Coordinates of C-alpha atoms in Angstrom, one line a residue:
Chain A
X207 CA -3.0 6.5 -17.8
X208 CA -4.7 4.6 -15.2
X209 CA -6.2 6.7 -12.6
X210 CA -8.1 6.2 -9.1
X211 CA -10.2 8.5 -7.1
X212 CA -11.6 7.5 -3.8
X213 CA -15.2 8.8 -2.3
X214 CA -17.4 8.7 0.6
X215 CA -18.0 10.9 3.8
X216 CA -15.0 12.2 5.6
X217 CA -16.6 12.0 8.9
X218 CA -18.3 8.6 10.7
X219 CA -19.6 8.4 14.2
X220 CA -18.4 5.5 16.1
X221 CA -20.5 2.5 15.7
X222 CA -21.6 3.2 12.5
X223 CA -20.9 2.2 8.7
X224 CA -18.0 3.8 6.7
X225 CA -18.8 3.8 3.0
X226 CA -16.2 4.6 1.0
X227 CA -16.2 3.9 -3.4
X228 CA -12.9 4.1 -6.1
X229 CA -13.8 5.1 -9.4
X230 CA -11.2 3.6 -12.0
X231 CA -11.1 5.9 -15.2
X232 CA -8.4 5.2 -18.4
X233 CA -8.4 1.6 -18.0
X234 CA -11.3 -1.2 -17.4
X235 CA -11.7 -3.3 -13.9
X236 CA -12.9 -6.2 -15.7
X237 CA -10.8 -8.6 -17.5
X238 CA -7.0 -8.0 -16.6
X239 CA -5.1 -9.9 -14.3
X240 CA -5.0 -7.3 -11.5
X241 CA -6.4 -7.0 -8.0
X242 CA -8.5 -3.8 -6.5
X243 CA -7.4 -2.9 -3.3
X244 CA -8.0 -0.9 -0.1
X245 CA -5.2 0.6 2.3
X246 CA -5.2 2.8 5.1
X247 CA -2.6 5.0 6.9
X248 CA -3.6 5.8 10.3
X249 CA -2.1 9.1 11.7
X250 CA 1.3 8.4 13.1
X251 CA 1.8 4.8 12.1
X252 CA 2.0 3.0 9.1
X253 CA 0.8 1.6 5.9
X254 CA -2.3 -1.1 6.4
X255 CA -3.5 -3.6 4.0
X256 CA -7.5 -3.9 4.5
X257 CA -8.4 -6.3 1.6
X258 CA -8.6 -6.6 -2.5
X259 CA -11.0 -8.2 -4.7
X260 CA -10.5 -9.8 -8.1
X261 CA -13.2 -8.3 -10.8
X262 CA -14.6 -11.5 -10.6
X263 CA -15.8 -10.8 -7.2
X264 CA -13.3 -12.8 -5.4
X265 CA -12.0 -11.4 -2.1
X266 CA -9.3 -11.3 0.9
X267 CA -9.3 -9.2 3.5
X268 CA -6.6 -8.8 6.4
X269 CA -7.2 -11.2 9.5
X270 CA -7.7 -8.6 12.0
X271 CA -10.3 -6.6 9.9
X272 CA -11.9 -9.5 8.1
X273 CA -15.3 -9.8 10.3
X274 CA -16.2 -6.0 9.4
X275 CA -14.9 -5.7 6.3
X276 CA -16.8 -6.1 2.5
X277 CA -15.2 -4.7 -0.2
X278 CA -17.5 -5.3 -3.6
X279 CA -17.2 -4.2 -7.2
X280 CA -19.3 -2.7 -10.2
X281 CA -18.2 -3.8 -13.4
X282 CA -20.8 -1.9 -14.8
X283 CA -19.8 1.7 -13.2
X284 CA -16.1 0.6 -13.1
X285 CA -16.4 0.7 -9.2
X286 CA -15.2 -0.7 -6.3
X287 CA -16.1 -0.3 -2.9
X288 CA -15.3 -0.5 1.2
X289 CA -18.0 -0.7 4.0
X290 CA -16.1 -0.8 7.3
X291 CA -18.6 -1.4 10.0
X292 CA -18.4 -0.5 13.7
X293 CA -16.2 1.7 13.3
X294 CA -14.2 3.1 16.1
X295 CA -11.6 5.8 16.7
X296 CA -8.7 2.9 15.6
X297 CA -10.2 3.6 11.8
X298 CA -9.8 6.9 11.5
X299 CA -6.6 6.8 8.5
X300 CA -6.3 8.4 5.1
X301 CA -7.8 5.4 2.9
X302 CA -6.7 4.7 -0.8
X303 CA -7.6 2.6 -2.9
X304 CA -5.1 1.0 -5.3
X305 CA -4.4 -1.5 -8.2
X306 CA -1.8 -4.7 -7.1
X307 CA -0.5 -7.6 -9.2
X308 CA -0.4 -11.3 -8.3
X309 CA 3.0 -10.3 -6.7
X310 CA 1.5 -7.6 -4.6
X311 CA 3.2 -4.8 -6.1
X312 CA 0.7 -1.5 -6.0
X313 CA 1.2 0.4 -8.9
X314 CA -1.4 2.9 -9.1
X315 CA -3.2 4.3 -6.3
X316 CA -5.9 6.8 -5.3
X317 CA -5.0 10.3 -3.6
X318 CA -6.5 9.2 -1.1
X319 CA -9.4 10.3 1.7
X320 CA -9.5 11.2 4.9
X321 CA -11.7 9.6 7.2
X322 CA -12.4 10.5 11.2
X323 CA -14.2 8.5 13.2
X324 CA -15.8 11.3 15.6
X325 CA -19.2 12.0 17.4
Chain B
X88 CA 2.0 -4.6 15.0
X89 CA 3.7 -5.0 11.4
X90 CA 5.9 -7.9 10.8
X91 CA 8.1 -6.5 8.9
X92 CA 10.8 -4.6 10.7
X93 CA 12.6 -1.3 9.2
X94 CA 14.8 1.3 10.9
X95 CA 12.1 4.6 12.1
X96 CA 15.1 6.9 10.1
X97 CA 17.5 7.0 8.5
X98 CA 19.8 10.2 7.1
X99 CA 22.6 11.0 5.0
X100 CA 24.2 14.4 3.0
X101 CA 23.1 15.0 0.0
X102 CA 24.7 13.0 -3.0
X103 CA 25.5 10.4 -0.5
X104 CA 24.3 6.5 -0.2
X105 CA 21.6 5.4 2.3
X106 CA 20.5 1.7 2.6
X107 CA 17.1 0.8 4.5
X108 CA 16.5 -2.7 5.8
X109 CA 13.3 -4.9 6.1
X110 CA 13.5 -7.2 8.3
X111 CA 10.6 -10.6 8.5
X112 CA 11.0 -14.2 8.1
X113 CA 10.4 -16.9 5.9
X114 CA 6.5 -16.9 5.8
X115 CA 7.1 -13.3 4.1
X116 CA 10.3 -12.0 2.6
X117 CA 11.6 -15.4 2.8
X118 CA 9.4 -16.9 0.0
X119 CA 8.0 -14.6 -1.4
X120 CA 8.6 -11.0 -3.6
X121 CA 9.1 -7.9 -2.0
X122 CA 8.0 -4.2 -3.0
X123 CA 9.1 -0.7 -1.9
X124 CA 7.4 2.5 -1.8
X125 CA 7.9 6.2 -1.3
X126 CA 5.6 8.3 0.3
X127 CA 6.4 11.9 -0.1
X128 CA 4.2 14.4 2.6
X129 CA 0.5 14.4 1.7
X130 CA 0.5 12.2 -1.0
X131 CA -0.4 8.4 -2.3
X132 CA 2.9 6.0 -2.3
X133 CA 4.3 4.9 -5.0
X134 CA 6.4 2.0 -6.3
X135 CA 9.6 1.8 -6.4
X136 CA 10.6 -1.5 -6.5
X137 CA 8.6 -4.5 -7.8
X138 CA 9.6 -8.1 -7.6
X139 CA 12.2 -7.9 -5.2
X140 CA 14.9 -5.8 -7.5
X141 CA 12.8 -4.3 -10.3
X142 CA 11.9 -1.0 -11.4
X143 CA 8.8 0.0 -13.1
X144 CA 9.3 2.8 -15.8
X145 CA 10.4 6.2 -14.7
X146 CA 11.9 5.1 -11.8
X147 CA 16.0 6.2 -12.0
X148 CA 18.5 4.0 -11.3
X149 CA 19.5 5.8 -7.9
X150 CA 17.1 3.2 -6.1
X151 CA 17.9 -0.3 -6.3
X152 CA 16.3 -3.4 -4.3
X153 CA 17.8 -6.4 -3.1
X154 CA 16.9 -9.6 -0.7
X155 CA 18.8 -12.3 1.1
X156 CA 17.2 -14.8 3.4
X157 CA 15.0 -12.7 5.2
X158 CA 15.7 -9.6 5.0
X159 CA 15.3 -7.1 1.7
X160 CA 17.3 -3.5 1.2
X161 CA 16.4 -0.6 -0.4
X162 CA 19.3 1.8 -1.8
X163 CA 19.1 5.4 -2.3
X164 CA 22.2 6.3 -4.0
X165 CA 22.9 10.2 -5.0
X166 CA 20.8 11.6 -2.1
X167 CA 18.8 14.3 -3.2
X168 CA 16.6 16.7 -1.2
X169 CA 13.6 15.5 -3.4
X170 CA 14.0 12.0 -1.3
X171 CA 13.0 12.5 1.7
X172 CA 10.1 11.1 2.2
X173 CA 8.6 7.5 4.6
X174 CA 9.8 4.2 2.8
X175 CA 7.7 1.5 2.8
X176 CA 8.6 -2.4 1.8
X177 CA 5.8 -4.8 1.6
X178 CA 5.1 -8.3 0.8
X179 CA 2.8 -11.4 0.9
X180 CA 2.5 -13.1 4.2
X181 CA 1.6 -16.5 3.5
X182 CA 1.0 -17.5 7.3
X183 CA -1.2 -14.4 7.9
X184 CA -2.5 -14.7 4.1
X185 CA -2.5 -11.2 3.8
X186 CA -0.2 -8.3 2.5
X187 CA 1.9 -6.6 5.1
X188 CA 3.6 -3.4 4.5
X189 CA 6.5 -2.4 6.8
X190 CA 7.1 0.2 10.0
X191 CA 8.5 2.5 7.7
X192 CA 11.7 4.6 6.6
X193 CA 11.8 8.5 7.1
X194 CA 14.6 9.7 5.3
X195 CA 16.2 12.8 5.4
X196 CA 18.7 14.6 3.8
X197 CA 21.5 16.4 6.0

């Protein structure tokens, strides 16, 4: 069984870098025909696509994110990762990372990880 | 703002039928598959619905997907206290190139 666990500090002063990193165990990153992907839930709203990457390194991100957003993956340590930078209150969410097909259906996903963006 | 468009709630007695709507145009739901989710309190989503009106294993009948034009439906039939939970549909945007996930549903069980 697939399984996903997201990591990285839960607290990030605005300004700054968040860091986050999904460890993939029970199945390999490399060599399928899915996509690796990051989504957040901000407190009181909804569901928001932040951007996937293929494990060949290809990514997307969504348009109103895309010029702070890299999302990179380790083959090696069957890893991928989000850096978020300049990062303001609007980013605080529980972020989860997740596995999607071509279609965009998310089958498996992370628990998921708090993140507040807070002095 | 999302750009899909589903009712903030919907409710029903248990063992009865509730529908949710998703609302976009023909960029997204239009052209392209659609996907529903449940998120029960403090924890991930998970599929319900792939490819428009598909269930992955495990999933019981009870929920059901369909789509005409623009617009996609979610069914809950046989209501259960174990349901409620936010709904979610998503899709590909292919103006925006980028998945978009809807409002969401909270249902809740009378």
């Amino acid at each position: 069984q697939l399984q996903l666990q997201e990591s990285g500090p839960g607290l990030v002063k605005p300004s700054e870098t968040l860091s986050l990193t999904c460890t993939v165990s029970g199945g390999s990153i490399s060599g399928s025909s899915y996509y690796w992907a990051w989504v957040r839930l901000p407190p009181e709203k909804g569901l928001e696509w932040v951007g996937s990457i293929y494990y060949s390194g290809n990514t997307y991100y969504t348009p109103s994110l895309k010029s702070r957003v890299t999302i990179s993956v380790d083959t090696s340590k069957n890893q991928f990762s989000l850096r978020l930078s300049s990062v303001t209150a609007a980013d605080t969410a529980v972020y989860y990372c997740a596995r999607h097909g071509t279609h965009g259906d998310y089958e498996y996903w992370g628990q998921g990880t708090l993140v507040t963006v807070s002095s | 703002q999302s750009v899909l468009t589903q009712p903030p709630s919907v409710s029903a007695a248990p063992g009865q039928k509730v529908t949710i709507s998703c609302s976009g145009s023909s960029s997204n739901i239009g052209n392209n598959y659609v996907s529903w989710y449940q998120q029960l309190p403090g924890t991930a989503p998970k599929l319900l619905i792939y490819e428009t009106n598909k269930r992955p294993s495990g999933i019981p009948d009870r929920f059901s997907g369909s789509k005409s034009g623009t617009s996609a439906t979610l069914g809950i039939t046989g209501l259960q206290t174990g349901d409620e939970a936010d709904y979610y549909c998503g899709t590909w945007d292919s103006s925006l190139s980028a998945h978009v996930f809807g409002t969401g549903t909270n249902v809740t069980v009378l």
